[in-house]
CSV table of C-alpha atoms in Angstrom, one decimal:
chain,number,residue,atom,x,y,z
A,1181,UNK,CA,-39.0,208.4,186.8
A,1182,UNK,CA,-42.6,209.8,187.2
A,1183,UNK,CA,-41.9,209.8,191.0
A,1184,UNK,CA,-41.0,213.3,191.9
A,1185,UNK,CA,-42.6,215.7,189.4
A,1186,UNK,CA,-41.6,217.9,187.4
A,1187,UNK,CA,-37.7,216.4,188.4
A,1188,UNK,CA,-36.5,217.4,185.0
A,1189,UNK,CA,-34.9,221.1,184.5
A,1190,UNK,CA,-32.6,221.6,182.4
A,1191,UNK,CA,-31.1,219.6,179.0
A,1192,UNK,CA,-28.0,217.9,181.5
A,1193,UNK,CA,-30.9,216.7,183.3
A,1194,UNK,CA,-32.8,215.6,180.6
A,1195,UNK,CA,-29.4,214.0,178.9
A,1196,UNK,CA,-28.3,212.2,182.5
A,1197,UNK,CA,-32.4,210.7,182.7
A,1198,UNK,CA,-31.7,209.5,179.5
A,1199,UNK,CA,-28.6,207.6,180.2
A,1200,UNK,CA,-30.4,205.7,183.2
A,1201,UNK,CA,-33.5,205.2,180.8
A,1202,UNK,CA,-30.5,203.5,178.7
A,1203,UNK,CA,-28.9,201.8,181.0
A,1204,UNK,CA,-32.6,199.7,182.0
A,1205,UNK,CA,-32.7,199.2,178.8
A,1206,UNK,CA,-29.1,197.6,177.6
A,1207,UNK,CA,-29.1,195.5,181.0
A,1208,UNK,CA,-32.9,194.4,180.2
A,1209,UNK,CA,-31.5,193.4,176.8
A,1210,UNK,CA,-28.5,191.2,178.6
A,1211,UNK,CA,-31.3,189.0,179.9
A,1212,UNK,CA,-33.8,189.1,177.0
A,1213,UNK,CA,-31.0,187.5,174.6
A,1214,UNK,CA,-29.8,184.2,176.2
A,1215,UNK,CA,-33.4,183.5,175.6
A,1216,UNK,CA,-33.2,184.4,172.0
A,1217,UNK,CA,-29.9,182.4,171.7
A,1218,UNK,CA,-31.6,179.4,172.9
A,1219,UNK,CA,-35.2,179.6,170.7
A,1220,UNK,CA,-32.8,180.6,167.6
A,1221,UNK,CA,-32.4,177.3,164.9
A,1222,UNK,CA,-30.5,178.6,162.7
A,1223,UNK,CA,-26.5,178.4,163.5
A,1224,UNK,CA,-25.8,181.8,162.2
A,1225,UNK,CA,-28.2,183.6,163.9
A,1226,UNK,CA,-27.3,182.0,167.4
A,1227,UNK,CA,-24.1,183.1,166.6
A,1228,UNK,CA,-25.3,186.8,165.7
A,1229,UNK,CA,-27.5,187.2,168.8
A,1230,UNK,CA,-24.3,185.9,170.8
A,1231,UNK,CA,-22.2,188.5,169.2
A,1232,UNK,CA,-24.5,190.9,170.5
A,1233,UNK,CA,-24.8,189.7,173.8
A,1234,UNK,CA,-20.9,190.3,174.1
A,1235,UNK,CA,-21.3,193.7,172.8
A,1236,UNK,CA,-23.9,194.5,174.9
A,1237,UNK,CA,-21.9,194.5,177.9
A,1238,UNK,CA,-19.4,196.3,176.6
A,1239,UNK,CA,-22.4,198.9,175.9
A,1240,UNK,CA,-23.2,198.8,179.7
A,1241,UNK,CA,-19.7,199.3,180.3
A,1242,UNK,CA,-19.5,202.3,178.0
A,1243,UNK,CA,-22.6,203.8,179.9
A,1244,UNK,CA,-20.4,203.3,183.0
A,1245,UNK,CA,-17.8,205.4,181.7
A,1246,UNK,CA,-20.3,208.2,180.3
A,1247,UNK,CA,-22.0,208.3,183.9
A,1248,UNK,CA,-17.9,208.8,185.4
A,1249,UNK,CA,-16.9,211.3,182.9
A,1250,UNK,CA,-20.2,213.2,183.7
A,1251,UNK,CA,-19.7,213.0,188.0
A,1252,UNK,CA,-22.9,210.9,187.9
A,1253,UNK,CA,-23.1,207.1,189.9
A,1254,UNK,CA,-24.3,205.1,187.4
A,1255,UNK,CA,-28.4,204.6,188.2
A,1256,UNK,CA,-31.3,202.6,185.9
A,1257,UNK,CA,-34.3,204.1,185.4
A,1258,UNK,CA,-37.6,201.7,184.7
A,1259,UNK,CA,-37.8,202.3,180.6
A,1260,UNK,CA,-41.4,201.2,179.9
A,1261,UNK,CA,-40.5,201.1,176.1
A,1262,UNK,CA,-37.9,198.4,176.3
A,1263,UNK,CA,-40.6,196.4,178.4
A,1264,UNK,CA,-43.0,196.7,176.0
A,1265,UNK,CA,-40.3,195.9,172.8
A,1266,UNK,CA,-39.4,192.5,174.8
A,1267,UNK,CA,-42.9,191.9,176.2
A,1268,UNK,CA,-44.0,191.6,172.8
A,1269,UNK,CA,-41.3,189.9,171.1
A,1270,UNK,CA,-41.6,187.2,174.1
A,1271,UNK,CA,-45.5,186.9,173.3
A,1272,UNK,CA,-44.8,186.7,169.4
A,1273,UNK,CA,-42.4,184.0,169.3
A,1274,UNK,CA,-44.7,182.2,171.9
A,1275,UNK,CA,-47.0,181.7,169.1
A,1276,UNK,CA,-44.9,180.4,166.5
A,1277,UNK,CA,-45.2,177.0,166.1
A,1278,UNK,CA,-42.6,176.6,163.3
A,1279,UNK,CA,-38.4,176.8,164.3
A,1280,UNK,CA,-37.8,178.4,160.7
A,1281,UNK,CA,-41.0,181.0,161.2
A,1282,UNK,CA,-39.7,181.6,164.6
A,1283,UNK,CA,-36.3,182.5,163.6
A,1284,UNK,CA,-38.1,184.8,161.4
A,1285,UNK,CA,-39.8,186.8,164.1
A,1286,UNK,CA,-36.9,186.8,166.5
A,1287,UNK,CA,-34.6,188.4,163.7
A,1288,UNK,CA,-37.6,191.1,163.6
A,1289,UNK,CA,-37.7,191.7,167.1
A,1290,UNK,CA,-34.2,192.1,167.7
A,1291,UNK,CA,-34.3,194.6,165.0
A,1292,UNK,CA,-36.9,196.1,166.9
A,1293,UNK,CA,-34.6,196.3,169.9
A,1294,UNK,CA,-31.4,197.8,167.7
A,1295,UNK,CA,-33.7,200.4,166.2
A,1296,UNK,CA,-35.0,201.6,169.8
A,1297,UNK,CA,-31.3,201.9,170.7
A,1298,UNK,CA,-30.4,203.5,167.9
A,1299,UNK,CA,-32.7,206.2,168.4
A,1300,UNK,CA,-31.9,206.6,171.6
A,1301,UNK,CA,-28.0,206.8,171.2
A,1302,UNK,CA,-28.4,209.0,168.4
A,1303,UNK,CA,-30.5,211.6,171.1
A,1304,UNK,CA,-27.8,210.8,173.5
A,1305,UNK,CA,-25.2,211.9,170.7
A,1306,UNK,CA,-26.6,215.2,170.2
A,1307,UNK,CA,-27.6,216.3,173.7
A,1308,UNK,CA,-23.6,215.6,174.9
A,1309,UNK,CA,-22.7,217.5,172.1
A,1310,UNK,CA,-24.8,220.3,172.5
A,1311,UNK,CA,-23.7,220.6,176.1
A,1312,UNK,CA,-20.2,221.0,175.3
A,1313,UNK,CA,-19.5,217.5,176.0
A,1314,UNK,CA,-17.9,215.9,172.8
A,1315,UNK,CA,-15.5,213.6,175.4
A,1316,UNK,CA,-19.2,212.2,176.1
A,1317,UNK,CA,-20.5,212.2,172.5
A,1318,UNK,CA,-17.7,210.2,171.5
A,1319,UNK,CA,-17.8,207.1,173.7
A,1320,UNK,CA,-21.5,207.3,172.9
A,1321,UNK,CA,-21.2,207.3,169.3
A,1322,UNK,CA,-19.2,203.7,169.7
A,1323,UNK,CA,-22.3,202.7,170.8
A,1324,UNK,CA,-24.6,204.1,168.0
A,1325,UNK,CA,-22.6,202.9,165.3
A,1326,UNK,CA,-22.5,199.3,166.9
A,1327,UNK,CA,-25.6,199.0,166.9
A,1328,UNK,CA,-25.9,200.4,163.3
A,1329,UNK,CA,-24.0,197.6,162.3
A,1330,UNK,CA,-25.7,195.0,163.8
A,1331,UNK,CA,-29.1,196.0,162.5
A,1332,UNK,CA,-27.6,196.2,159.2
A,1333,UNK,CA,-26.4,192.6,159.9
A,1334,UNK,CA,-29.7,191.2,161.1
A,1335,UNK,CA,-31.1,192.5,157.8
A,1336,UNK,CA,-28.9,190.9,155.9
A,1337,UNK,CA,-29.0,187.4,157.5
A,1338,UNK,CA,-33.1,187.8,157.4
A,1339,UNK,CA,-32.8,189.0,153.7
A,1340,UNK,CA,-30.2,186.4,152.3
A,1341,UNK,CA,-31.4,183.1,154.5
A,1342,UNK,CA,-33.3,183.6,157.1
A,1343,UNK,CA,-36.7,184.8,155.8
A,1344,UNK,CA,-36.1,182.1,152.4
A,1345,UNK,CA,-36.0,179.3,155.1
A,1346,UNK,CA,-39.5,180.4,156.8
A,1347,UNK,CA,-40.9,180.9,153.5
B,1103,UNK,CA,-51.8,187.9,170.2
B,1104,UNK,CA,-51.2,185.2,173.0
B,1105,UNK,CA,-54.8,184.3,173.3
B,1106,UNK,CA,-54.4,181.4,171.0
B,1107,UNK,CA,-50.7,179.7,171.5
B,1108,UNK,CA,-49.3,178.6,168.8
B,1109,UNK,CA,-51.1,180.5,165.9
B,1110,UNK,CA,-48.5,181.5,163.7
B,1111,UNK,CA,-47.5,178.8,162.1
B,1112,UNK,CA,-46.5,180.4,158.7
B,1113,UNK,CA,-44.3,183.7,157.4
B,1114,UNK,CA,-47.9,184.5,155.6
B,1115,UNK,CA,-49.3,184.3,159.3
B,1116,UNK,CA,-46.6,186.1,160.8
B,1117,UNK,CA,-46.8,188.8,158.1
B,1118,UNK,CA,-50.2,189.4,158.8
B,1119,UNK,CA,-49.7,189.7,162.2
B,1120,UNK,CA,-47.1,192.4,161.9
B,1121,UNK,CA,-49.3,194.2,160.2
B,1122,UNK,CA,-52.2,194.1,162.7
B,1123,UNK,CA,-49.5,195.1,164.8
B,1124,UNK,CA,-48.2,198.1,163.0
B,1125,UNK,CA,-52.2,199.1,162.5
B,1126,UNK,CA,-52.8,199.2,166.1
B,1127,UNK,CA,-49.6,201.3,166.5
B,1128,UNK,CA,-50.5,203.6,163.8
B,1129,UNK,CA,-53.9,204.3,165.2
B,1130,UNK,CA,-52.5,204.5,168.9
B,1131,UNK,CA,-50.0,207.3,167.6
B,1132,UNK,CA,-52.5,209.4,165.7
B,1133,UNK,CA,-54.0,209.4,169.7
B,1134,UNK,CA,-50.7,210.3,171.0
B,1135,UNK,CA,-49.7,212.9,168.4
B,1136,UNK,CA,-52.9,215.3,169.1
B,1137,UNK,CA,-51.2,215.8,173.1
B,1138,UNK,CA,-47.4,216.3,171.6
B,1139,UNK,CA,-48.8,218.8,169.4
B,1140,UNK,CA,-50.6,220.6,172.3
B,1141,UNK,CA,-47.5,220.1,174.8
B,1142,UNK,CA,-44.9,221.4,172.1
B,1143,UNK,CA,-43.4,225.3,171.8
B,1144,UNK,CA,-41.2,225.8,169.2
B,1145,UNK,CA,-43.7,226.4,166.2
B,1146,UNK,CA,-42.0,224.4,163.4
B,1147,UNK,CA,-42.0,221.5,166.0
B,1148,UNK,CA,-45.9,222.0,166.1
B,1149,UNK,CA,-45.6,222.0,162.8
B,1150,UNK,CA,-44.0,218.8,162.3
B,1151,UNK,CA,-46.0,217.0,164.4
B,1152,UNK,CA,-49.1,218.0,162.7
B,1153,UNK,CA,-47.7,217.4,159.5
B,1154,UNK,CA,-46.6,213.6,160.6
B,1155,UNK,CA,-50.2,213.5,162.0
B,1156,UNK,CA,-51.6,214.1,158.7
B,1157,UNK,CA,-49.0,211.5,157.2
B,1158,UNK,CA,-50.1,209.1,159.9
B,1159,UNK,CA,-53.6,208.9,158.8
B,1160,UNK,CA,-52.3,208.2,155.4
B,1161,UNK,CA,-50.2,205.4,156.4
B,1162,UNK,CA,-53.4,203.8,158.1
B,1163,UNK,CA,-54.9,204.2,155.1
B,1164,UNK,CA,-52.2,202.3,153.0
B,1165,UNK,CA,-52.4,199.1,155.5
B,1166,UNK,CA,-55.6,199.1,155.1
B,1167,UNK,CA,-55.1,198.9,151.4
B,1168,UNK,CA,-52.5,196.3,152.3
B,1169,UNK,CA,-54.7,193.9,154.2
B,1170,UNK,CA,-57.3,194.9,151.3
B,1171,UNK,CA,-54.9,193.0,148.5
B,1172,UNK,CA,-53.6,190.3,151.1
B,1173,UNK,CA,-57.1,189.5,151.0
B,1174,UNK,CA,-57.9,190.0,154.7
B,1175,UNK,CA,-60.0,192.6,156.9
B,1176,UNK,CA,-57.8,195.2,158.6
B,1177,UNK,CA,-57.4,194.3,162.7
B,1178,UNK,CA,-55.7,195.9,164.9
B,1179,UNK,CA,-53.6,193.4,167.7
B,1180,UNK,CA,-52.3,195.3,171.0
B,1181,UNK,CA,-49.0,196.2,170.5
B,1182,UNK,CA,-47.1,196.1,174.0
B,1183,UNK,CA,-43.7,198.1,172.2
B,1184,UNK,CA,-45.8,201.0,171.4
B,1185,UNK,CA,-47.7,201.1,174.5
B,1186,UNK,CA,-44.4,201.3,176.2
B,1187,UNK,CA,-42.7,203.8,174.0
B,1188,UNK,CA,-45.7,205.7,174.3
B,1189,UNK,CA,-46.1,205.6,178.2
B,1190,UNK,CA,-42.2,206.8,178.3
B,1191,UNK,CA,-43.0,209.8,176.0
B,1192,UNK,CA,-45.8,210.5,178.4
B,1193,UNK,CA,-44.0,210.3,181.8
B,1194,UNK,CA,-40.6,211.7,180.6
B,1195,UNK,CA,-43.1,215.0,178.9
B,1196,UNK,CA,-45.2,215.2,182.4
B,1197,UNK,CA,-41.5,215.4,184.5
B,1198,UNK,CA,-40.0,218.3,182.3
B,1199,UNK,CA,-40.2,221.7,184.4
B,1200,UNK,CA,-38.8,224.1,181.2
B,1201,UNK,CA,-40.6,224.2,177.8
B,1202,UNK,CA,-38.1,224.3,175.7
B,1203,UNK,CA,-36.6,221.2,177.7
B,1204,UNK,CA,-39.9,219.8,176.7
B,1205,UNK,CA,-39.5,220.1,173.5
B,1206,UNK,CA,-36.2,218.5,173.1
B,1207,UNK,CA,-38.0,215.5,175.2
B,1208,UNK,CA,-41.1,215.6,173.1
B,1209,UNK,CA,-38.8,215.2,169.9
B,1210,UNK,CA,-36.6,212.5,171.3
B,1211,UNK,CA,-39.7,210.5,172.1
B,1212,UNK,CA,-41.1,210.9,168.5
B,1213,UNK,CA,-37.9,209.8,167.3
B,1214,UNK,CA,-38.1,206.8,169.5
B,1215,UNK,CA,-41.9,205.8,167.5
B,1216,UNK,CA,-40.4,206.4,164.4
B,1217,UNK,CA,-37.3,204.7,164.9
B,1218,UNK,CA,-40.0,201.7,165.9
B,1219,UNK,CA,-42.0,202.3,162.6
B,1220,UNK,CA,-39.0,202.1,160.8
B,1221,UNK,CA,-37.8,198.9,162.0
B,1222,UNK,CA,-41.6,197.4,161.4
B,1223,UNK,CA,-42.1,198.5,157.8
B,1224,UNK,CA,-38.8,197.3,156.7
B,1225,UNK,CA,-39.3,193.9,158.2
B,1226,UNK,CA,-42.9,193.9,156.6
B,1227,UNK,CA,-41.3,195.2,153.3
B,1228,UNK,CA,-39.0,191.8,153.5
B,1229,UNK,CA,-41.4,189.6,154.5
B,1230,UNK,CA,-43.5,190.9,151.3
B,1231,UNK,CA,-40.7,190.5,149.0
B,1232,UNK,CA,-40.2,187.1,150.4
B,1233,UNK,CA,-43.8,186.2,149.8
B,1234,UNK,CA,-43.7,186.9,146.5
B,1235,UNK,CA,-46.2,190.0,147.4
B,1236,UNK,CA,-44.0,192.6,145.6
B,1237,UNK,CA,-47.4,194.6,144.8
B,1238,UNK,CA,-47.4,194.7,149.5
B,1239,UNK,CA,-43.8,195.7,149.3
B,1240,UNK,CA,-44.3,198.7,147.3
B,1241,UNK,CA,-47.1,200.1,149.3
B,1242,UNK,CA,-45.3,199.2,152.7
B,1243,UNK,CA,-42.5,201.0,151.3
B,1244,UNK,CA,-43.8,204.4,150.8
B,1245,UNK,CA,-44.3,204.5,154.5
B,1246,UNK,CA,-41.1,203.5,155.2
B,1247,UNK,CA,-39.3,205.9,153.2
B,1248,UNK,CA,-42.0,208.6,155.2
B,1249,UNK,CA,-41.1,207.6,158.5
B,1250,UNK,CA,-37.3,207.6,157.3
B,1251,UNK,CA,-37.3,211.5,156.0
B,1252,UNK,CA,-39.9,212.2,159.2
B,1253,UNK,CA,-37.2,211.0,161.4
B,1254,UNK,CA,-34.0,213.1,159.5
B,1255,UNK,CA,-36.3,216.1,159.5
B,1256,UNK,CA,-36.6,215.5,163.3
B,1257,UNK,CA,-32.5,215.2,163.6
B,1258,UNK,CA,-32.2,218.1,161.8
B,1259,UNK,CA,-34.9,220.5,163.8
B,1260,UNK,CA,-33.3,219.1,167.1
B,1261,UNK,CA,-29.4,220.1,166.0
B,1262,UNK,CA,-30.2,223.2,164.2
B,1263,UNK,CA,-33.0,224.6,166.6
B,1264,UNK,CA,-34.4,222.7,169.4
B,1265,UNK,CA,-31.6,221.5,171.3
B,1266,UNK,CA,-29.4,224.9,171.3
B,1267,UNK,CA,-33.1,226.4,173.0
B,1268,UNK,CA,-33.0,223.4,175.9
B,1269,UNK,CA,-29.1,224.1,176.4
């Protein structure tokens, strides 16, 4: 984006920038998590951040679909706000010395990560919708609740273990 | 952050930098809020904005109050995530041809920040409870339950009004 001005007329053009602007972003998260997996101690969170590297793909491959349905080739567009969730989440856990502290602030950053996607599904939601596209919406909404679930997970696991241990 | 490796060694330390964090994202929002109010049409989007403005200023103030009873001085880190959101918000506003496209763009965007805030006050709010700083928690907590209604209001100006305008 930012390359041709002013390259953004109507709401289907607004909703299909989106989808690229998601689709960065969900295949930038495929390679931020093995990294997570592997600075992660504690068993269940591995096991979390795994889980959501499964369903993260299936997110990409949901996108796929949505691109089809709407006659678009799937494209990514650079998201600068996914690079700057994972930039910092890379530089905080950097500088954490301790594994329990670090599991800590990877939880928080990966919450950081659902709640960006949740806000942008939940856009994507209403745009299909308001273009008479509820075939769209649907598929989309897979998405949003997925990842509504999984944030509700992570605060769980940080609320009931994970934050005790790197107190 | 990153100057120093390996200076969070503690969940007090990390706490503390989470909420230099969120200070320097508070203070880089009440910068970006000013443009979104100027680039926005609809007047009760206007409106909102302004009013979040106000409410942003407020929440710097509580942080500061925070690091006040945490016993530190308030400092603000760079915060790479809401650079990047930011810089999207920016680029995806200065591509939009129509204004009423703009403003379903500008409101996406400021649901993008808050969906950030969001997931950085609740952390902060756990990390409180966790360190026993229930007096923290409380504080942190009005904001969060701010940045949660800002956010609904937001849904419900973009389904009822803003998005039927861009369509």
């Amino acid at each position: 984006m930012g390359i041709f001005t002013k390259d953004i007329a109507t709401l289907e053009d607004l909703f299909v920038h989106q989808l690229q602007d998601v689709y960065y972003a969900e295949k930038k998260i495929t390679t931020a998590l093995p990294k997570m997996i592997d600075k992660a101690t504690d068993p269940q969170l591995k096991q979390g951040f795994q889980t959501h590297l499964a369903e993260t793909k299936k997110q990409i491959e949901r996108l796929e679909q949505v691109f089809k349905m709407y006659g678009k080739t799937p494209k990514a567009v650079t998201c600068p706000a996914i690079d700057g969730i994972i930039e910092e989440a890379d530089e905080v856990s950097g500088d954490v010395a301790d594994k329990r502290v670090l599991d800590a602030a990877l939880i928080a950053s990966a919450q950081a990560v659902e709640h960006y996607e949740m806000a942008r599904y939940g856009t994507l939601v209403a745009w299909a919708k308001q273009l008479g596209r509820d075939d769209c919406a649907k598929v989309l909404h897979e998405t949003l609740d997925e990842e509504k679930a999984t944030d509700q997970k992570l605060t769980t696991l940080a609320e009931t273990m994970i934050n005790r241990k790197a107190a």
